[in-house]
Structures are given as structure tokens and as C-alpha cells.
mmCIF file of C-alpha atoms in Angstrom:
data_model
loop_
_atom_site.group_PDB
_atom_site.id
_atom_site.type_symbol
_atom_site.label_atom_id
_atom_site.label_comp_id
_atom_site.label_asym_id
_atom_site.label_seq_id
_atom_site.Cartn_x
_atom_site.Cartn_y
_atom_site.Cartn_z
ATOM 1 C CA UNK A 280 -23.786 22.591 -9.389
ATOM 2 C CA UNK A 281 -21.789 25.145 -7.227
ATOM 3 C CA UNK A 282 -19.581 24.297 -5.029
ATOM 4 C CA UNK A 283 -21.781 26.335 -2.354
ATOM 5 C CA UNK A 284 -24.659 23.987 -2.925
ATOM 6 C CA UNK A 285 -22.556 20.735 -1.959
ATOM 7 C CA UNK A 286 -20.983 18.758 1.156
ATOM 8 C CA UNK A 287 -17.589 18.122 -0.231
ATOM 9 C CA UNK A 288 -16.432 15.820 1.479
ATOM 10 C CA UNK A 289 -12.510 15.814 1.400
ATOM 11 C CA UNK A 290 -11.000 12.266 1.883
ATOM 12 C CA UNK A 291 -6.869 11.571 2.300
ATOM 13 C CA UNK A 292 -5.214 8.758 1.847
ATOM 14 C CA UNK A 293 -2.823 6.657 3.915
ATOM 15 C CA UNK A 294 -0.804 8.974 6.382
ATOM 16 C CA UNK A 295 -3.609 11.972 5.644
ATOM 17 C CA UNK A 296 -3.000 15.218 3.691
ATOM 18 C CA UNK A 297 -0.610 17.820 5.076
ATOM 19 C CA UNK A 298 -1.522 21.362 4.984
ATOM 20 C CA UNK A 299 0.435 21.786 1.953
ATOM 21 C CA UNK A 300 -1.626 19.090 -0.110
ATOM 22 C CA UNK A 301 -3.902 20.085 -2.662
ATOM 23 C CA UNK A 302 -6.593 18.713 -0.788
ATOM 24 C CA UNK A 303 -5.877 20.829 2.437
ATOM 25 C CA UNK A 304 -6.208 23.916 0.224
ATOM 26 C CA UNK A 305 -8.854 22.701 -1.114
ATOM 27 C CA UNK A 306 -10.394 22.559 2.083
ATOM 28 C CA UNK A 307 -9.522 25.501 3.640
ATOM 29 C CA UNK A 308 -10.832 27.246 0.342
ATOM 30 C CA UNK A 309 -14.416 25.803 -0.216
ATOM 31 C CA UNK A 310 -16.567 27.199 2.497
ATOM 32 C CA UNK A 311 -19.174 23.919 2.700
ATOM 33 C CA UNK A 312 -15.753 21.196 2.599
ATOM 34 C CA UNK A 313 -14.507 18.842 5.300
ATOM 35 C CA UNK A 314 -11.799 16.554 5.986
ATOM 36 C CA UNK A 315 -13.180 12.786 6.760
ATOM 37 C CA UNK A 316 -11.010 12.255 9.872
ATOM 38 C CA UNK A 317 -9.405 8.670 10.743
ATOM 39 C CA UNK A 318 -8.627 7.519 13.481
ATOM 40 C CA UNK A 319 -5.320 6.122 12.284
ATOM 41 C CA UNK A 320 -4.008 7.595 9.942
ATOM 42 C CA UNK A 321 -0.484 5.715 9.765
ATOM 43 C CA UNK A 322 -1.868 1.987 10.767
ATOM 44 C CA UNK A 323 -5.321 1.988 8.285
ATOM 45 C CA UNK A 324 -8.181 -0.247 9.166
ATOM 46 C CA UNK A 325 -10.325 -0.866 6.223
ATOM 47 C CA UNK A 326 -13.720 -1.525 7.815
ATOM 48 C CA UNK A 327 -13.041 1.746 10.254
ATOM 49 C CA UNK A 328 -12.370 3.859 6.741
ATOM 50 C CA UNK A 329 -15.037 2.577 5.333
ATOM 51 C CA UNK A 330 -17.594 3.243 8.124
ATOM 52 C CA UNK A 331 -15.754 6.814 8.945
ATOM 53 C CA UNK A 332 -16.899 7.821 5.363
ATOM 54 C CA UNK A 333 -20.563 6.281 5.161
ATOM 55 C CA UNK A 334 -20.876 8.263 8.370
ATOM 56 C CA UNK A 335 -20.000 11.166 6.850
ATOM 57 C CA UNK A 336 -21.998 10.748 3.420
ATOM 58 C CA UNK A 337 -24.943 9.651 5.673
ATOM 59 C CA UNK A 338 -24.809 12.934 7.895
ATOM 60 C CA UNK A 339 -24.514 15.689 5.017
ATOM 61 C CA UNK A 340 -27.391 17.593 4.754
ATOM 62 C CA UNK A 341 -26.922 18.519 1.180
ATOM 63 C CA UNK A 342 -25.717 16.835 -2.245
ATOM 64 C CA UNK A 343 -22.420 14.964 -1.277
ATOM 65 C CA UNK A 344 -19.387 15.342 -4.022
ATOM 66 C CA UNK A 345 -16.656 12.999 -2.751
ATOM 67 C CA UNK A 346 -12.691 14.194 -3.079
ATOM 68 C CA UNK A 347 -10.577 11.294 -2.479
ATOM 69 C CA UNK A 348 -6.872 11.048 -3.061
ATOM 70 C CA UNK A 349 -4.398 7.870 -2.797
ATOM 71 C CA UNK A 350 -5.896 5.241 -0.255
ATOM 72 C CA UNK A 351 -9.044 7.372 0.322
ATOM 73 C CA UNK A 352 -10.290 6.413 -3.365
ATOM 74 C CA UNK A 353 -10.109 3.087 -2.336
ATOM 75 C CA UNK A 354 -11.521 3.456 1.060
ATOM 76 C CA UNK A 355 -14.655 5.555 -0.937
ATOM 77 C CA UNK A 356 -15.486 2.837 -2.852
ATOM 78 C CA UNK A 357 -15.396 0.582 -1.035
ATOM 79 C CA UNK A 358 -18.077 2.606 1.692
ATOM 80 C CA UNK A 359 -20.315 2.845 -1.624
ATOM 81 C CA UNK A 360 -22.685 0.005 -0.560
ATOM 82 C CA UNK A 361 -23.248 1.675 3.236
ATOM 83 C CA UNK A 362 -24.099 5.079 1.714
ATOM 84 C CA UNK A 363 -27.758 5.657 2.953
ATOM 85 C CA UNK A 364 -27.773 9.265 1.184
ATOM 86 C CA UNK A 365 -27.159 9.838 -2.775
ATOM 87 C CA UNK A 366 -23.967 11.296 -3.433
ATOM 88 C CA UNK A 367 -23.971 13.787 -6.531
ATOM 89 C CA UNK A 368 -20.563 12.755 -7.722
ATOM 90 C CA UNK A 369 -16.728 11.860 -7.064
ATOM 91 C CA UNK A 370 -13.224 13.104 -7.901
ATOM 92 C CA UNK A 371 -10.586 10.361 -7.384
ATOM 93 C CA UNK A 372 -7.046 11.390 -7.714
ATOM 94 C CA UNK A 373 -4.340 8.901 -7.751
ATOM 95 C CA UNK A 374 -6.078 5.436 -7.276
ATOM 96 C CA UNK A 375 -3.498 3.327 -5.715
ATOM 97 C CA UNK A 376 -2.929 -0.682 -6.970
ATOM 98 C CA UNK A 377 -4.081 -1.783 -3.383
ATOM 99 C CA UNK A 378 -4.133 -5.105 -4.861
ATOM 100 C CA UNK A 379 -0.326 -5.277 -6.434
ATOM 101 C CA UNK A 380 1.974 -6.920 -3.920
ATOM 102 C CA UNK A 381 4.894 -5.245 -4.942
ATOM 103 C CA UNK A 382 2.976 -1.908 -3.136
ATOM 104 C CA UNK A 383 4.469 -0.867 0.240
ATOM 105 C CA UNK A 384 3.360 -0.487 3.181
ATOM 106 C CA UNK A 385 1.949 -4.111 2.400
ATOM 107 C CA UNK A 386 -1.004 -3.345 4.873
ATOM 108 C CA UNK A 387 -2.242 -1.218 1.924
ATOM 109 C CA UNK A 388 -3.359 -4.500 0.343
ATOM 110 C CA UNK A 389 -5.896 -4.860 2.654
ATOM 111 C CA UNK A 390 -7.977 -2.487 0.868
ATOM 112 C CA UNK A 391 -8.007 -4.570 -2.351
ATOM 113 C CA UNK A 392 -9.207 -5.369 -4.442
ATOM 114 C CA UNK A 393 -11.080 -2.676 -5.575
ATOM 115 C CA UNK A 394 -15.222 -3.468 -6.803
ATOM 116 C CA UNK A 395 -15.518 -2.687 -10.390
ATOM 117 C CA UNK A 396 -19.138 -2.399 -10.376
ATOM 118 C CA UNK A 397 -20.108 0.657 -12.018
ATOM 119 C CA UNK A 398 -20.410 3.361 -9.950
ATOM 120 C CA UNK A 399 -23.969 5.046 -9.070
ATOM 121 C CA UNK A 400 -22.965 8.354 -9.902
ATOM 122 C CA UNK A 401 -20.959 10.366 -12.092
ATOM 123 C CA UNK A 402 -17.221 10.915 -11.444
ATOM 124 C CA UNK A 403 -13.848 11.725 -12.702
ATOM 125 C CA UNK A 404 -10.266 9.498 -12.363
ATOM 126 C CA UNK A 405 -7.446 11.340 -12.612
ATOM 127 C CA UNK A 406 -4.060 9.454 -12.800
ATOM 128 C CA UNK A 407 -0.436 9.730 -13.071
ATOM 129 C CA UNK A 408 1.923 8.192 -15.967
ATOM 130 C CA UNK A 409 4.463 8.085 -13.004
ATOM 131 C CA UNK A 410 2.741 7.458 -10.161
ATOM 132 C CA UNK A 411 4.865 5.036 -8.154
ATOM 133 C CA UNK A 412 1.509 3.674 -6.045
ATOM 134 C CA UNK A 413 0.107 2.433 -9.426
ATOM 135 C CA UNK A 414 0.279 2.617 -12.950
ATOM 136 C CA UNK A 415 -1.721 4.542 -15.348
ATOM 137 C CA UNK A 416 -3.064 1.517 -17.029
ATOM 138 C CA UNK A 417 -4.396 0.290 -13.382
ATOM 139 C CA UNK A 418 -6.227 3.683 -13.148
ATOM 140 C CA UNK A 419 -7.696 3.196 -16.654
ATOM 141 C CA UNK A 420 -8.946 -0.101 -16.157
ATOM 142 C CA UNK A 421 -10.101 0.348 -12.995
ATOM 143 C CA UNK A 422 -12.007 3.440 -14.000
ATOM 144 C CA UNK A 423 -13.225 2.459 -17.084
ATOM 145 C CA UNK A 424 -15.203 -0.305 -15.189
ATOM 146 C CA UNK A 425 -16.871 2.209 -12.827
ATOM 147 C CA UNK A 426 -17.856 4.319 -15.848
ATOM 148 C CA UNK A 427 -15.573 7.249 -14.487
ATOM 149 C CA UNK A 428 -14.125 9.528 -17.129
ATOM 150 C CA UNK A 429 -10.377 9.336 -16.879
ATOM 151 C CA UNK A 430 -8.214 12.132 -16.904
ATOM 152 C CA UNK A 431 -4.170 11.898 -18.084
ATOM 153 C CA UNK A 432 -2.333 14.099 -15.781
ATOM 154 C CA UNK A 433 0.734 13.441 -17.331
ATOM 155 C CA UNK A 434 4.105 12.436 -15.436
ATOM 156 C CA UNK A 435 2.686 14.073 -12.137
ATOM 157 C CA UNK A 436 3.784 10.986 -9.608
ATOM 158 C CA UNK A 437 1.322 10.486 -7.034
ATOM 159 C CA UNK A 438 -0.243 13.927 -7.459
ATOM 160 C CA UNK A 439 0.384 14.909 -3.922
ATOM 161 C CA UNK A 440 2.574 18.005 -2.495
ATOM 162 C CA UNK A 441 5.631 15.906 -2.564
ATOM 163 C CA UNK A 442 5.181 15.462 -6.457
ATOM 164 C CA UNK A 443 4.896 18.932 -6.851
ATOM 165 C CA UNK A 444 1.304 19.457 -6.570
ATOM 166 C CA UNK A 445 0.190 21.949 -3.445
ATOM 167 C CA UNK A 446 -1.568 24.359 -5.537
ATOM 168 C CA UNK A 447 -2.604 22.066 -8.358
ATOM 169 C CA UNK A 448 -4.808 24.901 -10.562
ATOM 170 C CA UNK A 449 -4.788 22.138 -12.880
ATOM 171 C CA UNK A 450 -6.955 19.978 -11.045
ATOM 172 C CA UNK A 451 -8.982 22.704 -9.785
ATOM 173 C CA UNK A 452 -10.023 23.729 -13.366
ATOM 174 C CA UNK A 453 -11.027 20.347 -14.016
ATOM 175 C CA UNK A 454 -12.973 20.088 -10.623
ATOM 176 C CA UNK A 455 -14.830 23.076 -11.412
ATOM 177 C CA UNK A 456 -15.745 21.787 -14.771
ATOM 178 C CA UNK A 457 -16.933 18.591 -13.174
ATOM 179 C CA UNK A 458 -19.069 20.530 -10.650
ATOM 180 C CA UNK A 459 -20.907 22.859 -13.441
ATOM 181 C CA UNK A 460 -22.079 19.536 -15.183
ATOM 182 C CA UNK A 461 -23.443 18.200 -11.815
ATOM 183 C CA UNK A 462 -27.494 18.576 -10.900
ATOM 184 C CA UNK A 463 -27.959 19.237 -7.592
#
């Protein structure tokens, strides 16, 4: 699948992505991307995530490929079961431990714990050795129950722009290889 022949559906995490963020690149870049706004972006309501991104998924017009980073991999999968439209696939960055109390901003929890049934589509974890919103091991279990390939990025903390990871070609290769073994 190309990129051209998608709705990618870009969605941040807890306090959004800046315009610096590989995901804001991202979307600036790919010509059929956009953001899934939130209403709040600093004070996160689960059920209003959840619904923002169904109602997104259920309004594309062409194969959906979901791009969530941080709290917006748990707010995806969570909107899974309100998804009236198939979604080709999903690329979740940096799965947070929404259910480990030690987590801050403890409102975070709210979105735990995550399902672990597997997921009805392909997709692609990738996860941190460092990341300080959840371990590696969290993002391997996790991930291995949804049938999502995992992907070891290495000590690359929470894979965000203050981590060091604007540009990210890294994860770009490894979207694009995802997308060419999608079927539209």
C-alpha cells in the first residue's frame, strides 16, 4: 500500500505533538494524513479520546492506517470496538504502562488497562529500552498479545522530540516497510 492510497490518521498522546515531533512532520509530509484533534489535550478524558478517534476511523473514505504515539496508542485501542470502518493497519510508538501506578500524571491510569485481545489488523510496536512512561518488557508483552510485531528501538526514551527524535528517518524506514506489505 502507498501512503497516497491511505487515511493516516495521526494520533498524539497526552499534551499532543509539537511541531517538532516526528509525528507533526509526519503530518505535514504525507499529503492524505491528519492529526485526530482533542479537545483537551492537557486534562485527557478517556471516553472523549476514544470517541474522537472512532469518529475519525468511521469518516475516512479510504483504508485507515493508524499512527499513534504515547497515550494515543492507548486511546486507539481502546476505540477498536467502536470502529464501524476496517482499518488497514497501525503503528504504535511508545505504548505507555497506563496501568503502572508509579506513572505520572496519575490521570494517565485512567486509560488502563490496556485489552490484549488480538488486534483485527496488522500492526507494528515500536518501544524504547529507556522509555521512562514504560518499560520495554511492558511493550513486548503487551504487543505480543495483540499479535503486533515489535520493534527494539534501542535506548531512544519516549521516542518523542524531547528524546531526540524530530526527524526520526529511522522510524520512517520502518513505516514505509510496513505500508508496502499492507493490501489496500
Amino acid at each position: 500500500m502507498k501512503a497516497s492510497d491511505a487515511d493516516i490518521l495521526i494520533i498524539p498522546g497526552y499534551t499532543n505533538s509539537g511541531p517538532s515531533h516526528w509525528q507533526s512532520r509526519w503530518e505535514a509530509k504525507l499529503s492524505t494524513a491528519r492529526r485526530v484533534e482533542q479537545a483537551e489535550w492537557t486534562k485527557p478524558v478517556r471516553d472523549d479520546w476514544i470517541a474522537r478517534i472512532a469518529e475519525e476511523v468511521n469518516a475516512s473514505t479510504r483504508p485507515v492506517i493508524l499512527v499513534a504515539h504515547s497515550l494515543g496508542v492507548a486511546s486507539a485501542i481502546h476505540a477498536i470496538p467502536h470502529f464501524r470502518k476496517p482499518v488497514a493497519g497501525a503503528f504504535l510508538v511508545a505504548p505507555p504502562d497506563v496501568a503502572n501506578p508509579d506513572i505520572r500524571p496519575k490521570h494517565l491510569m485512567t486509560f488502563g488497562p490496556y485489552p490484549r485481545d488480538p488486534l483485527p489488523f496488522p500492526s507494528i510496536t515500536v518501544a524504547s529500552r529507556n522509555d521512562p512512561f514504560g518499560s520495554y518488557e511492558h511493550a513486548d508483552d503487551i504487543a505480543g498479545s495483540w499479535g503486533s510485531f515489535i520493534v527494539d528501538a534501542g535506548e531512544a526514551g519516549h521516542i518523542n522530540a524531547d528524546s531526540g527524535h524530530g526527524p526520526w528517518p529511522e522510524g520512517t524506514m520502518v513505516f514505509a516497510q510496513f505500508l508496502s506489505k499492507l493490501s489496500a
